C-alpha cells in the first residue's frame, strides 16, 4: 500500500502530480484553511504531511496522527511546528532553506527602498489627486547610498542582503547569535559585528532577518525603538512576533523613527488595524519568497523531503537531526 499524505494547502498542480506518482494524496486545491479539529481529523490516517508556514502543527495536532513519519514545511522558518513534540513522537520535520535566499534578499531591498523613499505613500498621494505642483520639500525620504545598514540575523539571507549593499557604498554592521568568520564578513560587504544596542544606535536602516523563537520574541520593543535614530527605518522580513507591533505603532505615530517596512506581523493575517492609519509604514502580505521560480523551487524542495522521508532515506533538509540515526 502506498503511503498516505495530506497536502494541506493549494500548491502547483505539477507538484501534486509528482507526489501522486508515489503517494496516495489528499490535496486541498480549493485552499480551505482547516480548523484545528479538521486538521486533526485529516491527518489521523496520514504517513506524511506537506504543509505551509500557515499551518500550526502543535503537540496536540501532532498527537492526532499516530502513523505520522514526516512533516514537510514549504517554508524556511518552522516556528509553526512544535519540533520538540514531533521529535518526541519520532516524526521528521523538514524545511526549505537556501532555495529562497536570493529572492528574499531581493525583497528586503525592495521593502527597504520603498520605505526609505516613501514609494507607496507617494503613490497613494498621487492616486488621491494631490499632485498639483512640484515642491522642494515634498515627500522627502532618507538616502540609501553611503548610509549604514544594520542587519539583525546574519544567516544566509542576511548575508545575501549585505552583499547587495555593495552597490550602494554602504557600511554594514550586524548582530547575530554567533559571529561570522572573517571570510564570511569580508564577502558580506565587510560587515562588522556589533552589539544589538550599538547596531540600533548607529544604523540608518535596520533589517530584521532572524528566526522566530521564544528567545527572539519582541527583539524590537519600545526600549529598542528608543535607541534608534529618529531618521532611521526598520524593515521586518523575518517573522511576526520579533517586533512588538503595539510598540512599533506608537513609535511610528510619534515619529520616534522615520518609517517601517513590514512583510510580517503579529497574528497575521489579522494584523493590528492601526497600521492602516499610518502613512509612514509600507505593508506587504508576507511575500518575501513570492517569485514564481522560488515558490516552485520551495514546493519541489518540500516534495523532495517528503519523498525521501517516506522512502526510508534521510531527507535533505531534516530539522530534527537527532532522528537521523533512527531513519
Ligand atoms: C517564509 O516566511 C519562510 O519561512 O519561508
Short mmCIF file of N, CA, C and O in Angstrom, two decimals, residues 56 111 212 236-245 248-249 260-273 275-276 281-287:
data_model
loop_
_atom_site.label_atom_id
_atom_site.label_comp_id
_atom_site.label_asym_id
_atom_site.label_seq_id
_atom_site.Cartn_x
_atom_site.Cartn_y
_atom_site.Cartn_z
N UNK A 56 -0.51 25.42 11.81
CA UNK A 56 0.11 25.27 13.15
C UNK A 56 0.11 23.79 13.51
O UNK A 56 -0.95 23.21 13.72
N UNK A 111 11.65 46.36 -0.12
CA UNK A 111 10.93 46.94 1.02
C UNK A 111 11.73 48.10 1.63
O UNK A 111 11.16 49.13 2.01
N UNK A 212 12.18 33.21 14.24
CA UNK A 212 11.38 33.42 15.44
C UNK A 212 11.56 32.26 16.41
O UNK A 212 11.58 31.09 16.02
N UNK A 236 11.10 44.58 8.59
CA UNK A 236 10.97 43.22 9.14
C UNK A 236 10.50 42.27 8.05
O UNK A 236 9.35 42.34 7.59
N UNK A 237 11.41 41.39 7.60
CA UNK A 237 11.02 40.34 6.64
C UNK A 237 11.11 38.97 7.30
O UNK A 237 11.06 37.95 6.63
N UNK A 238 11.28 38.96 8.64
CA UNK A 238 11.58 37.70 9.32
C UNK A 238 10.29 36.99 9.75
O UNK A 238 9.82 36.07 9.06
N UNK A 239 9.74 37.40 10.85
CA UNK A 239 8.52 36.78 11.38
C UNK A 239 7.80 37.78 12.26
O UNK A 239 8.44 38.59 12.93
N UNK A 240 6.48 37.68 12.26
CA UNK A 240 5.71 38.40 13.24
C UNK A 240 6.12 37.94 14.63
O UNK A 240 6.51 36.78 14.80
N UNK A 241 6.07 38.85 15.59
CA UNK A 241 6.45 38.49 16.96
C UNK A 241 7.88 38.88 17.28
O UNK A 241 8.23 39.03 18.45
N UNK A 242 8.71 39.07 16.25
CA UNK A 242 10.06 39.56 16.52
C UNK A 242 10.00 41.04 16.89
O UNK A 242 10.77 41.53 17.69
N UNK A 243 9.00 41.73 16.31
CA UNK A 243 8.75 43.12 16.68
C UNK A 243 7.48 43.17 17.54
O UNK A 243 6.51 42.47 17.25
N UNK A 244 7.52 44.00 18.56
CA UNK A 244 6.32 44.29 19.34
C UNK A 244 5.52 45.31 18.52
O UNK A 244 5.85 46.50 18.48
N UNK A 245 4.47 44.84 17.84
CA UNK A 245 3.77 45.71 16.89
C UNK A 245 3.11 46.90 17.58
O UNK A 245 3.05 47.99 17.00
N UNK A 248 5.76 49.40 18.07
CA UNK A 248 6.16 49.99 16.79
C UNK A 248 5.13 51.02 16.32
O UNK A 248 5.49 52.10 15.84
N UNK A 249 3.85 50.69 16.48
CA UNK A 249 2.80 51.64 16.08
C UNK A 249 2.95 52.95 16.86
O UNK A 249 2.89 54.04 16.30
N UNK A 260 8.70 52.38 8.71
CA UNK A 260 8.94 50.94 8.79
C UNK A 260 8.40 50.27 7.54
O UNK A 260 7.44 50.75 6.91
N UNK A 261 9.02 49.17 7.17
CA UNK A 261 8.56 48.33 6.07
C UNK A 261 8.31 46.95 6.63
O UNK A 261 9.23 46.33 7.18
N UNK A 262 7.09 46.47 6.55
CA UNK A 262 6.73 45.22 7.24
C UNK A 262 6.12 44.21 6.28
O UNK A 262 5.12 44.49 5.61
N UNK A 263 6.73 43.04 6.22
CA UNK A 263 6.17 41.94 5.44
C UNK A 263 5.53 40.91 6.36
O UNK A 263 4.85 40.01 5.89
N UNK A 264 5.78 41.04 7.65
CA UNK A 264 5.29 40.04 8.62
C UNK A 264 4.75 40.77 9.85
O UNK A 264 5.21 41.86 10.18
N UNK A 265 3.80 40.13 10.53
CA UNK A 265 3.04 40.80 11.59
C UNK A 265 2.71 39.83 12.69
O UNK A 265 2.59 38.62 12.44
N UNK A 266 2.46 40.37 13.88
CA UNK A 266 1.91 39.53 14.94
C UNK A 266 0.49 39.15 14.51
O UNK A 266 -0.25 39.98 13.98
N UNK A 267 0.14 37.89 14.73
CA UNK A 267 -1.22 37.36 14.43
C UNK A 267 -1.62 37.46 12.97
O UNK A 267 -2.81 37.55 12.67
N UNK A 268 -0.64 37.47 12.04
CA UNK A 268 -1.06 37.58 10.65
C UNK A 268 -1.92 36.36 10.25
O UNK A 268 -1.70 35.29 10.79
N UNK A 269 -2.89 36.46 9.37
CA UNK A 269 -3.17 37.67 8.59
C UNK A 269 -4.03 38.73 9.30
O UNK A 269 -4.32 39.75 8.70
N UNK A 270 -4.40 38.51 10.56
CA UNK A 270 -5.21 39.51 11.27
C UNK A 270 -4.29 40.51 11.95
O UNK A 270 -4.21 40.56 13.17
N UNK A 271 -3.59 41.32 11.16
CA UNK A 271 -2.60 42.23 11.74
C UNK A 271 -3.27 43.40 12.45
O UNK A 271 -4.47 43.64 12.30
N UNK A 272 -2.48 44.15 13.22
CA UNK A 272 -3.03 45.25 14.03
C UNK A 272 -3.62 46.33 13.10
O UNK A 272 -2.90 46.88 12.27
N UNK A 273 -4.91 46.66 13.26
CA UNK A 273 -5.55 47.59 12.32
C UNK A 273 -4.95 49.00 12.35
O UNK A 273 -5.07 49.73 11.37
N UNK A 275 -2.04 49.92 11.93
CA UNK A 275 -1.04 50.12 10.88
C UNK A 275 -1.66 50.82 9.67
O UNK A 275 -1.00 51.58 8.97
N UNK A 276 -2.94 50.52 9.42
CA UNK A 276 -3.59 51.05 8.21
C UNK A 276 -3.75 52.57 8.26
O UNK A 276 -3.85 53.21 7.22
N UNK A 281 4.45 53.74 7.01
CA UNK A 281 4.72 52.30 7.05
C UNK A 281 4.33 51.68 5.71
O UNK A 281 3.30 52.04 5.12
N UNK A 282 5.20 50.83 5.19
CA UNK A 282 4.92 50.09 3.95
C UNK A 282 4.51 48.69 4.38
O UNK A 282 5.23 48.03 5.14
N UNK A 283 3.37 48.22 3.90
CA UNK A 283 2.80 46.95 4.36
C UNK A 283 2.69 45.97 3.20
O UNK A 283 2.09 46.31 2.17
N UNK A 284 3.24 44.78 3.37
CA UNK A 284 3.07 43.73 2.35
C UNK A 284 2.66 42.43 3.05
O UNK A 284 3.01 42.21 4.22
N UNK A 285 1.91 41.57 2.34
CA UNK A 285 1.32 40.39 2.99
C UNK A 285 2.21 39.14 2.97
O UNK A 285 1.85 38.14 2.35
N UNK A 286 3.32 39.18 3.64
CA UNK A 286 4.23 38.03 3.79
C UNK A 286 4.57 37.42 2.42
O UNK A 286 4.26 36.25 2.16
N UNK A 287 5.22 38.23 1.59
CA UNK A 287 5.53 37.79 0.22
C UNK A 287 7.03 37.75 -0.07
O UNK A 287 7.45 37.79 -1.22
#
